[in-house]
PDB file of C-alpha atoms in Angstrom:
ATOM      1  CA  UNK P  11      -0.110  -0.123   0.666  1.00 55.00           C
ATOM      2  CA  UNK P  12       0.939   3.596  -0.833  1.00 58.00           C
ATOM      3  CA  UNK P  13       2.259   6.023   1.353  1.00 62.00           C
ATOM      4  CA  UNK P  14      -1.105   8.909   2.241  1.00 65.00           C
ATOM      5  CA  UNK P  15       0.161  12.368   2.100  1.00 59.00           C
ATOM      6  CA  UNK P  16      -2.602  13.424   3.939  1.00 60.00           C
ATOM      7  CA  UNK P  17      -2.523  11.162   7.160  1.00 60.00           C
ATOM      8  CA  UNK P  18       1.040  12.286   7.460  1.00 55.00           C
ATOM      9  CA  UNK P  19       0.227  15.696   7.603  1.00 52.00           C
ATOM     10  CA  UNK P  20      -2.184  15.247   9.753  1.00 56.00           C
ATOM     11  CA  UNK P  21       0.122  13.244  11.789  1.00 56.00           C
ATOM     12  CA  UNK P  22       2.344  15.765  12.122  1.00 56.00           C
ATOM     13  CA  UNK P  23       0.197  18.523  12.888  1.00 56.00           C
ATOM     14  CA  UNK P  24      -0.874  16.582  16.093  1.00 56.00           C
ATOM     15  CA  UNK P  25       2.433  17.628  18.204  1.00 57.00           C
ATOM     16  CA  UNK P  26       1.953  20.927  17.468  1.00 53.00           C
ATOM     17  CA  UNK P  27      -1.862  20.832  18.178  1.00 59.00           C
ATOM     18  CA  UNK P  28      -0.833  19.783  21.730  1.00 61.00           C
ATOM     19  CA  UNK P  29       1.764  21.695  22.079  1.00 62.00           C
ATOM     20  CA  UNK P  30      -0.501  24.840  21.403  1.00 68.00           C
ATOM     21  CA  UNK P  31      -3.245  23.443  23.820  1.00 66.00           C
ATOM     22  CA  UNK P  32      -0.810  23.347  26.387  1.00 68.00           C
ATOM     23  CA  UNK P  33       0.599  26.884  26.224  1.00 66.00           C
ATOM     24  CA  UNK P  34      -2.901  28.057  26.285  1.00 61.00           C
ATOM     25  CA  UNK P  35      -3.723  26.576  29.308  1.00 60.00           C
ATOM     26  CA  UNK P  36      -0.344  27.421  31.251  1.00 64.00           C
ATOM     27  CA  UNK P  37      -0.944  30.800  29.569  1.00 60.00           C
ATOM     28  CA  UNK P  38      -4.619  30.710  31.319  1.00 54.00           C
ATOM     29  CA  UNK P  39      -3.426  29.218  34.756  1.00 63.00           C
ATOM     30  CA  UNK P  40      -0.541  32.409  35.081  1.00 54.00           C
ATOM     31  CA  UNK P  41      -3.136  35.043  33.781  1.00 55.00           C
ATOM     32  CA  UNK P  42      -6.123  33.880  35.542  1.00 52.00           C
ATOM     33  CA  UNK P  43      -4.947  34.501  39.073  1.00 56.00           C
ATOM     34  CA  UNK P  44      -3.158  37.662  37.824  1.00 52.00           C
ATOM     35  CA  UNK P  45      -6.807  38.951  36.500  1.00 50.00           C
ATOM     36  CA  UNK P  46      -8.351  37.915  40.018  1.00 51.00           C
ATOM     37  CA  UNK P  47      -5.896  40.059  41.883  1.00 55.00           C
ATOM     38  CA  UNK P  48      -6.213  43.224  39.471  1.00 63.00           C
ATOM     39  CA  UNK P  49      -9.971  43.117  40.074  1.00 67.00           C
ATOM     40  CA  UNK P  50      -9.398  42.533  43.964  1.00 84.00           C
ATOM     41  CA  UNK P  51      -6.361  45.414  44.021  1.00 93.00           C
ATOM     42  CA  UNK P  52      -9.105  47.549  42.614  1.00 96.00           C
ATOM     43  CA  UNK P  53     -11.983  46.298  45.282  1.00 96.00           C
ATOM     44  CA  UNK P  54      -9.805  47.200  48.203  1.00 96.00           C
ATOM     45  CA  UNK P  55      -8.882  51.142  46.603  1.00 97.00           C
ATOM     46  CA  UNK P  56     -12.790  51.701  46.587  1.00 98.00           C
ATOM     47  CA  UNK P  57     -12.942  50.210  50.036  1.00 98.00           C
ATOM     48  CA  UNK P  58      -9.986  52.523  51.214  1.00 98.00           C
ATOM     49  CA  UNK P  59     -12.429  55.544  49.510  1.00 98.00           C
ATOM     50  CA  UNK P  60     -14.779  54.459  51.751  1.00 98.00           C
ATOM     51  CA  UNK P  61     -12.994  54.706  54.628  1.00 98.00           C
ATOM     52  CA  UNK P  62     -10.620  57.810  54.177  1.00 98.00           C
ATOM     53  CA  UNK P  63     -14.213  60.119  53.550  1.00 98.00           C
ATOM     54  CA  UNK P  64     -15.271  58.730  57.285  1.00 98.00           C
ATOM     55  CA  UNK P  65     -11.670  59.442  58.560  1.00 95.00           C
ATOM     56  CA  UNK P  66     -11.892  62.701  56.751  1.00 96.00           C
ATOM     57  CA  UNK P  67     -15.715  63.437  58.514  1.00 97.00           C
ATOM     58  CA  UNK P  68     -14.850  61.912  61.838  1.00 96.00           C
ATOM     59  CA  UNK P  69     -11.408  64.102  62.618  1.00 94.00           C
ATOM     60  CA  UNK P  70     -12.619  67.110  60.700  1.00 94.00           C
ATOM     61  CA  UNK P  71     -10.134  66.752  57.815  1.00 95.00           C
ATOM     62  CA  UNK P  72     -11.427  68.381  54.790  1.00 96.00           C
ATOM     63  CA  UNK P  73      -9.096  67.808  52.542  1.00 95.00           C
ATOM     64  CA  UNK P  74      -8.932  64.260  53.276  1.00 96.00           C
ATOM     65  CA  UNK P  75     -12.885  64.492  52.222  1.00 98.00           C
ATOM     66  CA  UNK P  76     -12.036  66.485  49.301  1.00 98.00           C
ATOM     67  CA  UNK P  77      -9.669  63.339  48.539  1.00 98.00           C
ATOM     68  CA  UNK P  78     -12.251  61.044  47.995  1.00 99.00           C
ATOM     69  CA  UNK P  79     -13.999  62.823  45.143  1.00 99.00           C
ATOM     70  CA  UNK P  80     -13.021  63.671  42.328  1.00 99.00           C
ATOM     71  CA  UNK P  81     -13.116  67.777  41.325  1.00 98.00           C
ATOM     72  CA  UNK P  82     -16.457  67.334  39.480  1.00 98.00           C
ATOM     73  CA  UNK P  83     -18.319  64.886  41.484  1.00 98.00           C
ATOM     74  CA  UNK P  84     -22.285  65.079  42.998  1.00 98.00           C
ATOM     75  CA  UNK P  85     -23.220  64.424  46.270  1.00 98.00           C
ATOM     76  CA  UNK P  86     -26.856  63.642  47.560  1.00 98.00           C
ATOM     77  CA  UNK P  87     -26.813  63.916  50.878  1.00 94.00           C
ATOM     78  CA  UNK P  88     -29.916  63.955  53.252  1.00 85.00           C
ATOM     79  CA  UNK P  89     -31.474  67.319  52.951  1.00 88.00           C
ATOM     80  CA  UNK P  90     -28.657  68.162  50.480  1.00 95.00           C
ATOM     81  CA  UNK P  91     -27.125  68.205  46.802  1.00 98.00           C
ATOM     82  CA  UNK P  92     -24.967  69.563  44.910  1.00 97.00           C
ATOM     83  CA  UNK P  93     -20.917  69.469  43.694  1.00 98.00           C
ATOM     84  CA  UNK P  94     -17.763  68.837  45.959  1.00 98.00           C
ATOM     85  CA  UNK P  95     -16.779  72.130  46.777  1.00 97.00           C
ATOM     86  CA  UNK P  96     -20.421  72.892  47.981  1.00 98.00           C
ATOM     87  CA  UNK P  97     -20.487  70.001  49.797  1.00 98.00           C
ATOM     88  CA  UNK P  98     -17.544  70.217  52.126  1.00 98.00           C
ATOM     89  CA  UNK P  99     -19.072  74.044  52.888  1.00 97.00           C
ATOM     90  CA  UNK P 100     -22.078  72.015  53.877  1.00 97.00           C
ATOM     91  CA  UNK P 101     -20.288  69.814  55.944  1.00 96.00           C
ATOM     92  CA  UNK P 102     -18.174  72.262  57.937  1.00 96.00           C
ATOM     93  CA  UNK P 103     -21.068  73.885  58.890  1.00 95.00           C
ATOM     94  CA  UNK P 104     -23.615  71.047  60.081  1.00 94.00           C
ATOM     95  CA  UNK P 105     -20.553  69.157  61.703  1.00 93.00           C
ATOM     96  CA  UNK P 106     -19.959  72.464  63.968  1.00 92.00           C
ATOM     97  CA  UNK P 107     -23.426  71.035  65.850  1.00 92.00           C
ATOM     98  CA  UNK P 108     -21.375  68.253  67.240  1.00 94.00           C
ATOM     99  CA  UNK P 109     -18.960  67.221  69.776  1.00 91.00           C
ATOM    100  CA  UNK P 110     -17.643  64.307  67.302  1.00 92.00           C
ATOM    101  CA  UNK P 111     -19.554  61.906  65.384  1.00 95.00           C
ATOM    102  CA  UNK P 112     -18.343  58.002  64.554  1.00 95.00           C
ATOM    103  CA  UNK P 113     -18.804  56.611  61.291  1.00 97.00           C
ATOM    104  CA  UNK P 114     -18.775  52.877  61.380  1.00 96.00           C
ATOM    105  CA  UNK P 115     -18.349  50.857  58.272  1.00 97.00           C
ATOM    106  CA  UNK P 116     -20.376  47.544  57.526  1.00 96.00           C
ATOM    107  CA  UNK P 117     -21.164  45.525  54.936  1.00 97.00           C
ATOM    108  CA  UNK P 118     -19.446  46.353  51.636  1.00 98.00           C
ATOM    109  CA  UNK P 119     -20.242  45.316  48.288  1.00 97.00           C
ATOM    110  CA  UNK P 120     -18.606  47.058  45.195  1.00 98.00           C
ATOM    111  CA  UNK P 121     -19.503  45.761  41.917  1.00 97.00           C
ATOM    112  CA  UNK P 122     -16.395  46.691  38.711  1.00 97.00           C
ATOM    113  CA  UNK P 123     -16.695  47.414  35.357  1.00 96.00           C
ATOM    114  CA  UNK P 124     -13.234  48.273  33.905  1.00 95.00           C
ATOM    115  CA  UNK P 125     -12.661  52.150  35.065  1.00 97.00           C
ATOM    116  CA  UNK P 126     -16.136  52.263  36.398  1.00 98.00           C
ATOM    117  CA  UNK P 127     -17.545  51.200  39.916  1.00 98.00           C
ATOM    118  CA  UNK P 128     -20.542  50.410  42.433  1.00 98.00           C
ATOM    119  CA  UNK P 129     -20.487  50.245  45.592  1.00 98.00           C
ATOM    120  CA  UNK P 130     -23.114  49.704  48.535  1.00 98.00           C
ATOM    121  CA  UNK P 131     -21.530  50.344  52.059  1.00 98.00           C
ATOM    122  CA  UNK P 132     -23.696  49.982  54.960  1.00 98.00           C
ATOM    123  CA  UNK P 133     -23.185  52.080  58.127  1.00 98.00           C
ATOM    124  CA  UNK P 134     -23.504  53.360  61.440  1.00 98.00           C
ATOM    125  CA  UNK P 135     -23.201  56.822  62.332  1.00 97.00           C
ATOM    126  CA  UNK P 136     -22.886  58.309  65.916  1.00 96.00           C
ATOM    127  CA  UNK P 137     -23.248  61.559  66.465  1.00 96.00           C
ATOM    128  CA  UNK P 138     -22.567  63.073  69.264  1.00 93.00           C
ATOM    129  CA  UNK P 139     -24.132  66.278  70.510  1.00 92.00           C
ATOM    130  CA  UNK P 140     -22.432  69.488  73.121  1.00 88.00           C
ATOM    131  CA  UNK P 141     -23.819  67.704  76.511  1.00 88.00           C
ATOM    132  CA  UNK P 142     -25.438  64.400  76.486  1.00 87.00           C
ATOM    133  CA  UNK P 143     -29.035  66.950  76.849  1.00 90.00           C
ATOM    134  CA  UNK P 144     -28.216  68.142  73.809  1.00 91.00           C
ATOM    135  CA  UNK P 145     -30.709  67.220  70.813  1.00 91.00           C
ATOM    136  CA  UNK P 146     -28.081  66.375  68.304  1.00 92.00           C
ATOM    137  CA  UNK P 147     -27.164  63.168  70.256  1.00 94.00           C
ATOM    138  CA  UNK P 148     -28.428  60.204  67.839  1.00 96.00           C
ATOM    139  CA  UNK P 149     -27.283  57.210  66.122  1.00 97.00           C
ATOM    140  CA  UNK P 150     -28.226  56.654  62.175  1.00 97.00           C
ATOM    141  CA  UNK P 151     -28.448  53.834  60.488  1.00 98.00           C
ATOM    142  CA  UNK P 152     -26.871  54.663  56.411  1.00 97.00           C
ATOM    143  CA  UNK P 153     -26.178  53.737  53.250  1.00 98.00           C
ATOM    144  CA  UNK P 154     -23.359  55.195  51.174  1.00 98.00           C
ATOM    145  CA  UNK P 155     -24.472  54.379  47.189  1.00 98.00           C
ATOM    146  CA  UNK P 156     -21.449  55.622  45.264  1.00 98.00           C
ATOM    147  CA  UNK P 157     -20.715  55.837  41.597  1.00 99.00           C
ATOM    148  CA  UNK P 158     -16.980  55.670  41.636  1.00 98.00           C
ATOM    149  CA  UNK P 159     -14.268  55.925  38.521  1.00 98.00           C
ATOM    150  CA  UNK P 160     -10.962  55.560  38.442  1.00 98.00           C
ATOM    151  CA  UNK P 161      -8.942  58.385  36.198  1.00 98.00           C
ATOM    152  CA  UNK P 162      -5.383  58.869  35.819  1.00 97.00           C
ATOM    153  CA  UNK P 163      -5.324  55.674  38.124  1.00 96.00           C
ATOM    154  CA  UNK P 164      -6.899  57.269  40.737  1.00 97.00           C
ATOM    155  CA  UNK P 165     -10.216  55.846  42.458  1.00 98.00           C
ATOM    156  CA  UNK P 166     -12.647  58.142  43.296  1.00 99.00           C
ATOM    157  CA  UNK P 167     -16.579  59.274  44.055  1.00 99.00           C
ATOM    158  CA  UNK P 168     -18.128  60.324  41.250  1.00 99.00           C
ATOM    159  CA  UNK P 169     -21.483  60.501  42.765  1.00 99.00           C
ATOM    160  CA  UNK P 170     -23.254  59.270  46.096  1.00 98.00           C
ATOM    161  CA  UNK P 171     -26.502  58.694  47.523  1.00 98.00           C
ATOM    162  CA  UNK P 172     -26.209  58.851  51.149  1.00 97.00           C
ATOM    163  CA  UNK P 173     -29.750  56.659  52.121  1.00 96.00           C
ATOM    164  CA  UNK P 174     -30.778  57.464  55.650  1.00 96.00           C
ATOM    165  CA  UNK P 175     -32.381  54.259  56.582  1.00 96.00           C
ATOM    166  CA  UNK P 176     -33.244  54.618  60.149  1.00 97.00           C
ATOM    167  CA  UNK P 177     -32.698  57.175  63.123  1.00 96.00           C
ATOM    168  CA  UNK P 178     -32.407  56.730  66.971  1.00 96.00           C
ATOM    169  CA  UNK P 179     -32.486  59.237  69.206  1.00 95.00           C
ATOM    170  CA  UNK P 180     -29.278  59.330  72.151  1.00 93.00           C
ATOM    171  CA  UNK P 181     -30.660  62.327  74.090  1.00 93.00           C
ATOM    172  CA  UNK P 182     -29.754  61.138  77.423  1.00 91.00           C
ATOM    173  CA  UNK P 183     -28.194  58.085  76.488  1.00 87.00           C
ATOM    174  CA  UNK P 184     -24.806  59.101  75.599  1.00 80.00           C
ATOM    175  CA  UNK P 185     -22.086  60.534  78.373  1.00 78.00           C
ATOM    176  CA  UNK P 186     -18.782  61.882  77.445  1.00 74.00           C
ATOM    177  CA  UNK P 187     -15.270  60.017  78.078  1.00 76.00           C
ATOM    178  CA  UNK P 188     -13.747  61.439  81.574  1.00 77.00           C
ATOM    179  CA  UNK P 189     -11.429  64.183  81.344  1.00 77.00           C
ATOM    180  CA  UNK P 190      -8.302  62.133  81.833  1.00 76.00           C
ATOM    181  CA  UNK P 191      -9.036  58.893  79.283  1.00 76.00           C
ATOM    182  CA  UNK P 192      -7.426  59.949  75.465  1.00 75.00           C
ATOM    183  CA  UNK P 193     -10.032  60.822  73.830  1.00 78.00           C
ATOM    184  CA  UNK P 194     -10.591  61.864  69.901  1.00 79.00           C
ATOM    185  CA  UNK P 195     -10.209  65.183  68.654  1.00 81.00           C
ATOM    186  CA  UNK P 196     -11.708  66.882  65.052  1.00 82.00           C
ATOM    187  CA  UNK P 197      -8.683  68.232  63.506  1.00 78.00           C
ATOM    188  CA  UNK P 198      -4.781  67.597  64.011  1.00 81.00           C
ATOM    189  CA  UNK P 199      -5.317  67.241  67.573  1.00 81.00           C
ATOM    190  CA  UNK P 200      -6.414  63.900  66.885  1.00 84.00           C
ATOM    191  CA  UNK P 201      -4.087  60.854  67.951  1.00 83.00           C
ATOM    192  CA  UNK P 202      -4.338  59.519  64.657  1.00 84.00           C
ATOM    193  CA  UNK P 203      -1.818  62.214  63.032  1.00 83.00           C
ATOM    194  CA  UNK P 204       0.919  61.963  65.857  1.00 83.00           C
ATOM    195  CA  UNK P 205       1.128  57.872  64.974  1.00 84.00           C
ATOM    196  CA  UNK P 206       0.828  59.041  61.528  1.00 81.00           C
ATOM    197  CA  UNK P 207       4.191  60.642  62.323  1.00 85.00           C
ATOM    198  CA  UNK P 208       5.458  57.332  62.868  1.00 86.00           C
ATOM    199  CA  UNK P 209       5.321  56.675  59.116  1.00 86.00           C
ATOM    200  CA  UNK P 210       7.644  59.859  58.463  1.00 83.00           C
ATOM    201  CA  UNK P 211      11.344  60.075  58.207  1.00 68.00           C
ATOM    202  CA  UNK P 212      11.852  56.727  60.728  1.00 58.00           C
ATOM    203  CA  UNK P 213      11.567  59.114  63.642  1.00 57.00           C
ATOM    204  CA  UNK P 214       9.617  57.213  66.339  1.00 54.00           C
ATOM    205  CA  UNK P 215      10.355  59.929  68.302  1.00 55.00           C
ATOM    206  CA  UNK P 216       8.351  62.633  66.965  1.00 51.00           C
ATOM    207  CA  UNK P 217       4.898  60.911  67.897  1.00 48.00           C
ATOM    208  CA  UNK P 218       3.313  61.269  71.436  1.00 54.00           C
ATOM    209  CA  UNK P 219       3.129  57.768  72.973  1.00 55.00           C
ATOM    210  CA  UNK P 220       0.137  55.760  71.791  1.00 49.00           C
ATOM    211  CA  UNK P 221      -0.780  54.586  75.350  1.00 52.00           C
ATOM    212  CA  UNK P 222      -0.618  58.014  77.269  1.00 47.00           C
ATOM    213  CA  UNK P 223      -3.506  58.122  79.133  1.00 42.00           C
ATOM    214  CA  UNK P 224      -5.349  54.593  78.710  1.00 40.00           C
ATOM    215  CA  UNK P 225      -4.221  53.550  81.979  1.00 37.00           C
ATOM    216  CA  UNK P 226      -7.077  52.239  84.270  1.00 37.00           C
ATOM    217  CA  UNK P 227      -9.830  52.299  80.973  1.00 36.00           C
ATOM    218  CA  UNK P 228     -10.812  49.967  78.848  1.00 36.00           C
ATOM    219  CA  UNK P 229     -10.826  50.265  74.981  1.00 36.00           C
TER     220      UNK P 229
END
């Protein structure tokens, strides 16, 4: 029987097909975890935008609050709707009513699509007035629904809706900590800014001891 040229060609192609298949599989093994890591990194960056906003408001660090928004961002917040510059003026005026605020973040879910994302964050916000009898003492359950964009490699809020789901009055239900206990502060006097100095220049002596004022008190 004579040789079959077509059969010979097919036999010759098989090793190449197998090799190509193996190459594709190996490429997927390498790339899929990397792609998953990219999405994970994006979600972490988006989460940190939310956390940065919370710290900025609680510490009355308006520059930090501004950094969590794009320059043309729009915010729908309680009775307020406006651009970021107007929002910062409104926030500063509102925060003047309180001795302190505390944003406690819970569930956070972000859906990423390239350079765009939508995130929903559940939070409880405690508002502390100037005295236990102050009507400004209340806790609210809120959700931050954020449309975020990555511009020039930076994730930030393009539009936010602050949804208030419930409110609980805390009049005569909140007490101020005793004077000898280390307390939080609005502005650069808060201990977090002293702690952050530990990262500047590697000189730990530039910061106050973090345990100062905590003796005899629980966390």
